[in-house]
């Protein structure tokens, strides 16, 4: 591989996302407002719904620092977070507390001035969503003509100002064949990582057809391609990717027990928490089970006292295949998929490629 696996799994590289293992991570959807109409968005767009004020947002950031400590991660998302006028102040304040700050954007509003302001505010990582390798496919998925060109220019502006860049790509039926071209594009743009999200059937995404790609076939493809590219190809919402990597320990020349030390599996409610624009707290952005609202209760209280979080942290409470899996501490299945497909966040993940294939599981 271009980089050996332990280097790729170092906290500096895996501090965020579903396959992260940072001290903790808050994904805060800072606004419902958006200038695009993405067909797979999990969050309803609106310019009229109630949102946390700046004062409430700063208190929320204080809570993240108190719960998880310095070095934890704050992801500002939306909607489109750059439509929130005080977003630079939020970045600067979080950075001043020692938090690692990322911003997830559609990229269309990032001119050179915006990129410089984000850099000066202390942004650590800019994530831009690209859901098609061409104008036609991306603009169709994103619902606005010209979105692709604007997003690519935003990525170029980010690189010009020295921002660390990653791309987000959501696999669905209409774009699954474009993954190879997306990898090439990510390499061309000198992105540090390409997050490859599985489509979770929630929000608008509940009405889309899944890509139908076998997870193990996807993992085999990414494992092969990773040897050719510098950009890290990182599947998201696929906690069984850890299991797959364990099965490749011999090929990588890495001790399996060493790898297990990196693997945490699904992080929802364990080291990841999400807050919606109006303050609702859920285990992750794709798992819409509210445990309370930060306008009424402190995040630290909800984090400590929520029964939902307690159940997610005890994988002995998981049911069926995930509950009986010998590698549940390494993986745990995607809790968002269990909820979306079976209406039970403690159920087995129906999309796990190992759940009903003992011979495959035994290889890991």
XYZ file of C-alpha atoms in Angstrom, residues 128-329:
202
model
C -16.569 18.985 0.154
C -19.265 16.670 -1.145
C -18.886 15.481 -4.734
C -21.541 12.947 -5.714
C -20.780 12.618 -9.401
C -17.646 12.607 -11.530
C -19.308 14.778 -14.189
C -21.417 17.931 -14.262
C -24.409 15.948 -15.421
C -24.424 13.370 -12.632
C -23.374 15.644 -9.767
C -25.778 18.448 -10.662
C -28.617 15.950 -11.049
C -28.038 14.532 -7.566
C -27.455 17.961 -6.022
C -30.486 19.514 -7.698
C -28.843 22.702 -9.033
C -27.148 23.275 -12.369
C -23.597 24.535 -11.995
C -23.055 22.898 -8.590
C -20.256 20.655 -9.885
C -18.149 23.455 -11.365
C -18.618 25.567 -8.238
C -17.660 22.690 -5.921
C -14.519 21.880 -7.916
C -13.514 25.548 -7.833
C -14.158 25.555 -4.095
C -11.815 22.595 -3.681
C -9.127 24.343 -5.739
C -9.511 27.507 -3.661
C -9.148 25.475 -0.475
C -5.883 23.976 -1.693
C -4.580 27.396 -2.754
C -5.005 28.690 0.790
C -3.438 25.626 2.420
C -6.593 24.086 3.843
C -6.592 20.328 4.341
C -9.154 18.888 1.937
C -11.243 15.756 1.892
C -14.065 14.756 -0.433
C -17.343 13.053 0.442
C -19.069 10.725 -2.015
C -22.360 8.936 -1.299
C -22.869 5.679 -3.177
C -26.308 5.225 -4.732
C -27.773 3.473 -7.740
C -27.320 6.464 -10.045
C -23.599 7.017 -9.383
C -22.082 3.710 -8.246
C -20.312 3.261 -11.602
C -18.550 6.600 -11.147
C -16.539 5.558 -8.106
C -13.331 4.917 -10.134
C -13.564 8.377 -11.687
C -14.241 9.925 -8.266
C -11.059 8.368 -6.928
C -9.123 9.815 -9.852
C -10.711 13.214 -9.213
C -9.859 13.112 -5.505
C -6.240 12.315 -6.369
C -6.145 15.109 -8.959
C -7.476 17.621 -6.414
C -4.854 16.430 -3.910
C -7.480 15.567 -1.340
C -6.144 13.904 1.788
C -9.072 11.489 2.035
C -12.089 10.344 0.101
C -14.967 9.372 2.360
C -17.163 6.838 0.546
C -20.541 6.816 2.278
C -23.071 4.050 1.985
C -26.546 5.448 1.341
C -28.563 5.277 4.563
C -32.311 5.201 3.789
C -33.266 8.157 5.988
C -34.521 11.645 5.161
C -34.794 12.140 1.411
C -32.519 9.134 0.978
C -35.352 6.851 2.084
C -36.883 7.261 -1.370
C -33.768 6.358 -3.360
C -32.676 2.993 -4.671
C -29.523 1.591 -3.024
C -26.455 0.976 -5.140
C -26.678 -2.804 -4.752
C -22.908 -3.214 -4.521
C -21.740 -6.100 -2.364
C -19.700 -4.637 0.523
C -16.948 -7.230 0.197
C -16.620 -6.487 -3.519
C -16.334 -2.792 -2.646
C -13.697 -3.502 0.003
C -11.701 -5.690 -2.391
C -11.771 -2.923 -4.969
C -10.708 -0.202 -2.523
C -7.993 -2.401 -1.039
C -6.558 -2.929 -4.526
C -6.896 0.728 -5.555
C -5.328 2.011 -2.350
C -2.009 0.662 -3.569
C -2.213 3.022 -6.567
C -3.320 6.243 -4.912
C -2.092 8.594 -2.209
C -5.584 9.726 -1.223
C -6.928 7.523 1.548
C -10.058 5.672 0.410
C -12.181 5.473 3.524
C -15.583 3.687 3.540
C -18.167 5.260 5.867
C -21.190 3.588 7.481
C -19.371 0.279 6.902
C -18.057 -0.738 10.350
C -17.436 -4.257 9.011
C -14.630 -2.754 6.955
C -12.637 -3.267 10.149
C -13.417 -6.983 9.980
C -12.309 -7.037 6.366
C -9.012 -5.346 7.235
C -8.389 -7.891 9.968
C -8.735 -10.597 7.339
C -5.990 -8.810 5.361
C -3.542 -8.512 8.253
C -1.274 -11.169 6.770
C -1.204 -9.492 3.356
C -0.302 -6.204 5.035
C 2.386 -7.728 7.203
C 0.697 -6.334 10.311
C -0.110 -8.215 13.504
C -3.838 -8.802 13.843
C -3.837 -7.883 17.532
C -2.135 -4.582 16.710
C -4.913 -3.801 14.241
C -7.601 -4.613 16.782
C -6.182 -1.881 18.986
C -7.236 0.681 16.375
C -10.707 -0.648 15.669
C -13.732 0.738 17.520
C -16.562 -0.139 15.139
C -19.746 1.921 14.951
C -19.248 5.040 17.041
C -22.878 6.220 17.286
C -23.563 7.188 20.886
C -20.173 5.837 21.970
C -17.728 8.561 20.956
C -19.937 10.329 18.418
C -22.959 12.521 19.039
C -24.958 14.769 16.762
C -26.895 17.976 17.457
C -29.447 19.256 14.955
C -29.847 22.965 14.114
C -32.687 23.305 16.622
C -30.783 21.463 19.363
C -32.047 17.873 19.152
C -29.422 15.326 20.226
C -29.091 12.016 18.369
C -26.381 9.307 18.352
C -25.255 10.149 14.796
C -26.491 12.199 11.829
C -28.096 9.153 10.179
C -29.780 7.778 13.316
C -32.778 10.064 14.001
C -33.520 8.941 17.557
C -33.634 11.998 19.803
C -32.439 11.725 23.403
C -33.288 15.327 24.289
C -32.552 18.927 23.344
C -29.623 21.121 24.392
C -32.009 24.060 24.776
C -33.533 22.213 27.745
C -30.694 20.044 29.068
C -26.925 20.283 28.941
C -25.259 18.019 26.390
C -23.071 16.585 29.144
C -26.180 15.494 31.070
C -27.743 13.855 28.028
C -24.432 12.201 27.172
C -24.194 10.658 30.626
C -27.833 9.825 31.344
C -29.434 8.797 28.035
C -30.784 5.245 27.982
C -30.239 5.171 24.209
C -26.554 5.982 24.614
C -26.253 3.449 27.419
C -27.675 0.726 25.193
C -25.455 1.639 22.258
C -22.370 1.525 24.476
C -23.185 -1.982 25.719
C -22.938 -4.199 22.689
C -24.138 -7.086 24.816
C -27.581 -5.551 24.299
C -27.389 -5.963 20.518
C -29.665 -8.591 19.033
C -29.506 -11.424 16.530
C -26.380 -11.656 14.362
C -24.712 -8.530 15.765
C -25.447 -9.583 19.342
C -23.852 -12.985 18.851
C -20.912 -11.883 16.749
C -17.469 -12.639 18.162
C -16.193 -9.398 16.632
C -18.916 -7.081 17.880
C -16.395 -4.966 19.801
